[in-house]
Amino acid sequence: AELYQDDALQSELADYGKNALLITRVLVSECFFHCGKALVRSHLWQPEKWGDAYSVNWALEMENTEDPAARARWEQAAAVAYRDDL
């Protein structure tokens, strides 16, 4: 895999009016597929088979604190960053 820049492709991959900053290109030299039964056995379309959902608390990742106010600030900052900067 490699990271590169290409103005035309970055523009084509724009989202919310912002061009992609970098492009990840993956060159595949060999690929192995699972048999069709693998998809059937995955129960992908049955949410009750998916297991427990989990989420990452970015506030705890970014700031090692038990202070609820600090966590709330980090969570708010992360929400704004995801909305405006990605």
XYZ file of C-alpha atoms in Angstrom, residues 43-52:
10
model
C -25.189 -14.429 9.356
C -24.246 -10.939 8.196
C -27.899 -9.998 7.619
C -28.998 -11.104 11.127
C -28.201 -8.345 13.665
C -29.014 -10.626 16.600
C -26.006 -12.775 15.583
C -23.530 -9.873 15.473
C -22.524 -9.893 19.143
C -22.278 -6.957 21.474
